Amino acid sequence: MSPQINYIPARKPLETKKVGIYCRVSSNKATQLESLAAQISGLTKEVAKISKWILEDTFIDIASAKAGSNRREFNRMISQCESHNISIILTKSISRFGRDTVEALTAIQRIKAAGGRILFQEEGIDTDEYDSSFFSSILLSFAESDNESRSRNIRLGLSFKAPTGTSKNFDKPIYGYKKDVDGKLIVYHEQSIVVRDIYSLYIKGESILGIKRILEANGVLSPTGRPTWSKKTIENILSNRKYTGMVTLSNSVDGSLYVLKQHHPAIITEYEFNTVQQIREERSNVITDETGTHRKSTKYSSKKKYRK
């Protein structure tokens, strides 16, 4: 009796996939770095769950969502996929992957063309299962949602920081001021002289046009560094209470106002500012009465002097 021989073919080794994880945060603040650590940890655990996956590389960007900010690792990730060193990219979400629709869609197309795939963890999306037209529409949808969320968060952030005086908008510089090493407003001496001259000339009777001519004749450069001044710029300087050391912020969430007095050194006094506002009202060619808002029959002449 001949022996029975059973043929057992060699078991093919499991085909492993080289995986890269991509993480991004918008700044190096402590809260953002904590978010980054959580992203890396969570995605690494996801890779470990699949026996065929090998974590080949980790790509980390600390860059804002603004166009032009550096995303060296994002570009290196695409290059590694195109070189076939990485076959799968795992990332937390679409919003973490691309800063805008065009950038995200271009990256997806390049990686898919190289035979790679991208898995978006939060959305549960696999690029192997959808075509470009799908991603065009879904990325636009996510971009609009993300922008609305970002705007809402900014408004809410202001509403929390404004009452405590910690909002950075309190220290936003204007002509006549600059920031010190700590980001606080200090007087810009050369420009502050111009601001004081503008207020002084106006109180003495000069018109906006007259002040404009005097500044240009004396070779004083405008806030934008130009030899010519606009009437609007001079009007803004004459109406900005920030020159008295006061800052006012409006809360876009509930419409309230936050006023912080003696926030920074004053360039002009409160009396000078109020005097200018009174003169501007007297010189205004627009009046509002019971018949509505209309222009006066006579115009202000720069020859007219303010009577103290």
Short mmCIF file of C-alpha atoms in Angstrom, two decimals:
data_model
loop_
_atom_site.label_atom_id
_atom_site.label_comp_id
_atom_site.label_asym_id
_atom_site.label_seq_id
_atom_site.Cartn_x
_atom_site.Cartn_y
_atom_site.Cartn_z
CA MET A 1 0.00 0.00 0.00
CA SER A 2 1.54 3.23 -1.13
CA PRO A 3 1.72 6.00 1.46
CA GLN A 4 -0.78 8.88 1.13
CA ILE A 5 0.97 12.13 0.65
CA ASN A 6 -0.80 15.39 1.45
CA TYR A 7 0.58 18.53 -0.16
CA ILE A 8 0.59 21.57 2.10
CA PRO A 9 1.62 24.72 0.20
CA ALA A 10 3.88 27.23 1.89
CA ARG A 11 1.96 29.96 3.63
CA LYS A 12 2.53 33.31 2.00
CA PRO A 13 3.72 35.94 4.43
CA LEU A 14 1.22 38.67 5.19
CA GLU A 15 1.79 41.71 3.03
CA THR A 16 2.67 44.50 5.37
CA LYS A 17 1.76 48.10 4.76
CA LYS A 18 4.06 50.95 5.67
CA VAL A 19 2.03 53.56 7.48
CA GLY A 20 2.76 57.20 8.19
CA ILE A 21 0.79 59.35 10.62
CA TYR A 22 0.31 63.06 10.05
CA CYS A 23 -0.42 65.52 12.88
CA ARG A 24 -0.72 69.30 12.92
CA VAL A 25 -1.37 72.03 15.47
CA SER A 26 -1.49 75.78 14.85
CA SER A 27 0.96 77.01 17.51
CA ASN A 28 3.47 75.91 20.13
CA LYS A 29 1.28 76.98 23.06
CA ALA A 30 0.95 74.47 25.89
CA THR A 31 -2.65 73.58 25.05
CA GLN A 32 -1.75 73.02 21.41
CA LEU A 33 1.25 70.85 22.28
CA GLU A 34 -1.00 68.77 24.53
CA SER A 35 -3.35 68.35 21.57
CA LEU A 36 -0.40 67.30 19.41
CA ALA A 37 0.69 64.67 21.93
CA ALA A 38 -2.87 63.33 22.06
CA GLN A 39 -3.01 63.13 18.24
CA ILE A 40 0.27 61.20 18.04
CA SER A 41 -0.69 58.83 20.84
CA GLY A 42 -4.15 58.12 19.45
CA LEU A 43 -2.98 57.52 15.88
CA THR A 44 -0.08 55.34 17.00
CA LYS A 45 -2.54 53.12 18.89
CA GLU A 46 -4.70 52.86 15.76
CA VAL A 47 -1.73 51.64 13.72
CA ALA A 48 -0.86 49.04 16.39
CA LYS A 49 -4.37 47.53 16.12
CA ILE A 50 -3.73 46.29 12.55
CA SER A 51 -1.24 43.40 12.38
CA LYS A 52 -0.35 44.13 8.74
CA TRP A 53 0.53 47.74 9.45
CA ILE A 54 4.00 48.96 10.35
CA LEU A 55 4.50 52.52 11.57
CA GLU A 56 7.17 53.75 9.20
CA ASP A 57 7.22 57.50 9.84
CA THR A 58 5.56 60.31 11.76
CA PHE A 59 5.01 63.72 10.17
CA ILE A 60 4.43 66.63 12.54
CA ASP A 61 3.75 70.26 11.63
CA ILE A 62 3.39 73.17 14.02
CA ALA A 63 1.93 75.67 11.59
CA SER A 64 -1.09 77.95 11.38
CA ALA A 65 -3.94 77.53 8.94
CA LYS A 66 -2.86 80.69 7.10
CA ALA A 67 -1.62 80.32 3.55
CA GLY A 68 2.15 80.69 3.35
CA SER A 69 2.92 79.23 6.77
CA ASN A 70 5.58 76.53 6.77
CA ARG A 71 4.39 72.91 6.38
CA ARG A 72 7.66 71.14 5.75
CA GLU A 73 6.48 67.81 7.12
CA PHE A 74 3.28 67.91 5.06
CA ASN A 75 5.35 68.25 1.90
CA ARG A 76 7.78 65.55 3.06
CA MET A 77 4.83 63.23 3.65
CA ILE A 78 3.64 63.66 0.05
CA SER A 79 7.17 63.08 -1.21
CA GLN A 80 7.50 59.86 0.82
CA CYS A 81 4.23 58.58 -0.66
CA GLU A 82 5.33 59.42 -4.18
CA SER A 83 8.62 57.61 -3.52
CA HIS A 84 6.56 54.55 -2.40
CA ASN A 85 8.15 54.60 1.05
CA ILE A 86 4.71 55.07 2.59
CA SER A 87 1.52 53.42 1.34
CA ILE A 88 -1.00 54.61 3.95
CA ILE A 89 -1.40 57.96 5.71
CA LEU A 90 -3.42 58.05 8.92
CA THR A 91 -4.51 61.48 10.20
CA LYS A 92 -6.96 62.72 12.79
CA SER A 93 -9.31 64.77 10.61
CA ILE A 94 -9.71 66.67 7.38
CA SER A 95 -9.29 69.99 9.20
CA ARG A 96 -5.92 68.83 10.58
CA PHE A 97 -4.81 67.59 7.15
CA GLY A 98 -5.38 70.56 4.85
CA ARG A 99 -5.52 74.29 5.50
CA ASP A 100 -7.88 74.85 2.59
CA THR A 101 -9.83 72.91 -0.03
CA VAL A 102 -7.30 73.36 -2.85
CA GLU A 103 -4.32 72.25 -0.77
CA ALA A 104 -6.10 69.22 0.68
CA LEU A 105 -7.52 68.08 -2.65
CA THR A 106 -4.17 68.48 -4.42
CA ALA A 107 -2.42 66.40 -1.74
CA ILE A 108 -5.10 63.69 -1.91
CA GLN A 109 -4.82 63.47 -5.69
CA ARG A 110 -1.03 63.24 -5.59
CA ILE A 111 -1.01 60.52 -2.93
CA LYS A 112 -3.74 58.52 -4.71
CA ALA A 113 -1.88 58.83 -8.01
CA ALA A 114 1.18 57.31 -6.30
CA GLY A 115 -0.92 54.33 -5.16
CA GLY A 116 -1.30 55.53 -1.59
CA ARG A 117 -4.39 56.07 0.52
CA ILE A 118 -5.35 58.41 3.33
CA LEU A 119 -7.54 57.51 6.29
CA PHE A 120 -9.30 60.33 8.16
CA GLN A 121 -9.98 58.99 11.65
CA GLU A 122 -12.74 61.32 12.89
CA GLU A 123 -14.73 61.31 9.66
CA GLY A 124 -14.19 57.60 8.99
CA ILE A 125 -13.21 58.34 5.38
CA ASP A 126 -10.88 56.20 3.26
CA THR A 127 -9.66 57.86 0.04
CA ASP A 128 -9.67 54.45 -1.70
CA GLU A 129 -13.46 54.39 -1.48
CA TYR A 130 -14.23 57.75 -3.08
CA ASP A 131 -13.32 59.72 -6.21
CA SER A 132 -12.06 63.29 -6.55
CA SER A 133 -15.51 64.81 -7.13
CA PHE A 134 -16.66 63.45 -3.76
CA PHE A 135 -13.70 65.00 -1.98
CA SER A 136 -14.19 68.34 -3.76
CA SER A 137 -17.68 68.63 -2.31
CA ILE A 138 -16.93 67.24 1.14
CA LEU A 139 -13.80 69.36 1.59
CA LEU A 140 -15.74 72.51 0.71
CA SER A 141 -18.38 71.54 3.26
CA PHE A 142 -15.82 70.92 5.99
CA ALA A 143 -13.95 74.14 5.13
CA GLU A 144 -17.11 76.24 5.53
CA SER A 145 -17.95 74.51 8.80
CA ASP A 146 -14.40 74.92 10.10
CA ASN A 147 -14.31 78.63 9.20
CA GLU A 148 -17.61 79.23 10.98
CA SER A 149 -16.36 77.36 14.04
CA ARG A 150 -13.07 79.28 14.04
CA SER A 151 -14.86 82.64 13.77
CA ARG A 152 -17.20 81.66 16.59
CA ASN A 153 -14.30 80.60 18.79
CA ILE A 154 -12.51 83.89 18.12
CA ARG A 155 -15.60 85.88 19.07
CA LEU A 156 -16.08 83.81 22.21
CA GLY A 157 -12.40 84.21 23.09
CA LEU A 158 -12.77 87.97 22.89
CA SER A 159 -15.86 87.88 25.05
CA PHE A 160 -13.92 86.04 27.79
CA LYS A 161 -10.70 88.09 27.58
CA ALA A 162 -12.12 91.59 27.10
CA PRO A 163 -13.68 91.92 30.60
CA THR A 164 -10.37 91.01 32.25
CA GLY A 165 -8.27 93.29 30.05
CA THR A 166 -6.21 90.36 28.74
CA SER A 167 -7.32 90.59 25.11
CA LYS A 168 -4.41 91.27 22.75
CA ASN A 169 -6.65 93.68 20.87
CA PHE A 170 -6.20 96.13 23.74
CA ASP A 171 -2.53 96.39 22.70
CA LYS A 172 -3.13 96.81 18.99
CA PRO A 173 -0.79 99.67 17.95
CA ILE A 174 -1.91 102.75 16.04
CA TYR A 175 0.08 105.65 14.60
CA GLY A 176 1.96 107.25 17.50
CA TYR A 177 2.51 104.00 19.38
CA LYS A 178 4.62 100.86 19.14
CA LYS A 179 5.02 97.71 21.23
CA ASP A 180 7.77 97.06 23.75
CA VAL A 181 9.50 93.70 24.21
CA ASP A 182 6.58 92.51 26.33
CA GLY A 183 4.02 93.42 23.69
CA LYS A 184 2.71 96.45 25.60
CA LEU A 185 1.93 99.80 24.00
CA ILE A 186 4.51 102.57 24.43
CA VAL A 187 4.76 106.01 22.82
CA TYR A 188 6.57 106.22 19.49
CA HIS A 189 8.24 109.59 20.13
CA GLU A 190 8.64 110.88 16.54
CA GLN A 191 5.09 109.95 15.57
CA SER A 192 3.59 111.23 18.82
CA ILE A 193 4.91 114.71 17.99
CA VAL A 194 2.98 114.59 14.71
CA VAL A 195 -0.19 113.49 16.52
CA ARG A 196 0.10 116.38 18.99
CA ASP A 197 0.71 118.84 16.11
CA ILE A 198 -2.41 117.57 14.30
CA TYR A 199 -4.56 118.15 17.40
CA SER A 200 -2.98 121.53 18.07
CA LEU A 201 -3.44 122.74 14.49
CA TYR A 202 -7.08 121.66 14.45
CA ILE A 203 -7.87 123.39 17.74
CA LYS A 204 -6.21 126.58 16.45
CA GLY A 205 -8.57 126.59 13.47
CA GLU A 206 -6.91 124.64 10.68
CA SER A 207 -9.14 122.46 8.52
CA ILE A 208 -8.40 118.83 7.70
CA LEU A 209 -7.22 119.91 4.25
CA GLY A 210 -5.09 122.63 5.79
CA ILE A 211 -3.41 120.14 8.15
CA LYS A 212 -2.81 117.79 5.22
CA ARG A 213 -1.02 120.55 3.29
CA ILE A 214 1.10 121.55 6.29
CA LEU A 215 2.23 117.96 6.96
CA GLU A 216 3.13 117.38 3.31
CA ALA A 217 4.93 120.75 3.04
CA ASN A 218 7.04 119.83 6.07
CA GLY A 219 7.93 116.43 4.58
CA VAL A 220 6.14 114.43 7.27
CA LEU A 221 5.51 110.87 6.06
CA SER A 222 2.07 109.33 6.48
CA PRO A 223 1.48 106.22 8.65
CA THR A 224 2.02 104.12 5.51
CA GLY A 225 5.34 105.83 4.80
CA ARG A 226 4.09 107.93 1.89
CA PRO A 227 4.80 111.65 1.32
CA THR A 228 1.07 112.36 0.92
CA TRP A 229 -1.59 112.21 3.62
CA SER A 230 -5.24 111.30 3.11
CA LYS A 231 -7.96 113.36 4.75
CA LYS A 232 -9.43 110.13 6.14
CA THR A 233 -6.19 109.32 8.00
CA ILE A 234 -6.17 112.72 9.69
CA GLU A 235 -9.86 112.39 10.59
CA ASN A 236 -9.20 108.97 12.13
CA ILE A 237 -6.38 110.38 14.26
CA LEU A 238 -8.62 113.21 15.46
CA SER A 239 -11.41 110.80 16.42
CA ASN A 240 -9.43 108.01 18.09
CA ARG A 241 -9.76 108.12 21.88
CA LYS A 242 -6.86 105.69 22.17
CA TYR A 243 -4.55 108.73 22.14
CA THR A 244 -5.87 109.60 25.63
CA GLY A 245 -4.67 106.25 27.00
CA MET A 246 -8.12 104.66 26.80
CA VAL A 247 -9.05 101.50 24.89
CA THR A 248 -12.56 100.48 23.87
CA LEU A 249 -13.45 97.04 22.56
CA SER A 250 -16.82 95.91 21.28
CA ASN A 251 -18.07 92.40 22.00
CA SER A 252 -19.45 90.94 18.76
CA VAL A 253 -21.20 88.19 20.75
CA ASP A 254 -23.61 90.40 22.72
CA GLY A 255 -22.85 93.91 21.41
CA SER A 256 -21.49 95.19 24.75
CA LEU A 257 -18.52 97.55 25.09
CA TYR A 258 -15.44 97.17 27.28
CA VAL A 259 -13.58 100.35 28.22
CA LEU A 260 -10.15 100.28 29.81
CA LYS A 261 -8.83 103.62 31.07
CA GLN A 262 -5.15 104.43 31.65
CA HIS A 263 -4.23 101.33 29.66
CA HIS A 264 -1.16 102.95 28.07
CA PRO A 265 0.63 106.34 28.11
CA ALA A 266 -1.49 109.16 26.74
CA ILE A 267 -0.28 111.37 23.87
CA ILE A 268 -3.02 113.98 24.29
CA THR A 269 -5.19 114.93 27.23
CA GLU A 270 -8.85 114.07 27.65
CA TYR A 271 -9.60 117.80 27.51
CA GLU A 272 -7.85 118.17 24.14
CA PHE A 273 -9.69 115.17 22.72
CA ASN A 274 -13.09 116.43 23.89
CA THR A 275 -12.32 119.92 22.56
CA VAL A 276 -11.55 118.50 19.13
CA GLN A 277 -14.78 116.49 19.10
CA GLN A 278 -16.76 119.62 19.98
CA ILE A 279 -15.09 121.59 17.19
CA ARG A 280 -15.65 118.79 14.68
CA GLU A 281 -19.34 118.79 15.52
CA GLU A 282 -19.56 122.58 15.15
CA ARG A 283 -17.72 122.48 11.82
CA SER A 284 -19.69 119.55 10.44
CA ASN A 285 -21.63 120.32 7.29
CA VAL A 286 -24.20 117.66 8.18
CA ILE A 287 -26.97 118.21 10.71
CA THR A 288 -29.81 116.05 11.98
CA ASP A 289 -33.08 117.66 13.02
CA GLU A 290 -36.79 116.93 12.95
CA THR A 291 -36.73 116.94 9.14
CA GLY A 292 -33.98 114.33 8.95
CA THR A 293 -30.26 114.37 8.12
CA HIS A 294 -29.10 116.99 5.59
CA ARG A 295 -26.27 119.40 4.80
CA LYS A 296 -26.07 122.94 6.12
CA SER A 297 -26.52 125.83 3.72
CA THR A 298 -23.03 127.16 4.53
CA LYS A 299 -19.72 125.34 4.66
CA TYR A 300 -16.93 125.63 7.20
CA SER A 301 -14.07 127.93 6.25
CA SER A 302 -10.56 127.15 7.48
CA LYS A 303 -10.11 130.86 8.13
CA LYS A 304 -12.62 130.69 10.96
CA LYS A 305 -10.89 130.44 14.32
CA TYR A 306 -12.19 128.43 17.23
CA ARG A 307 -13.34 130.70 20.02
CA LYS A 308 -12.30 129.50 23.43
#
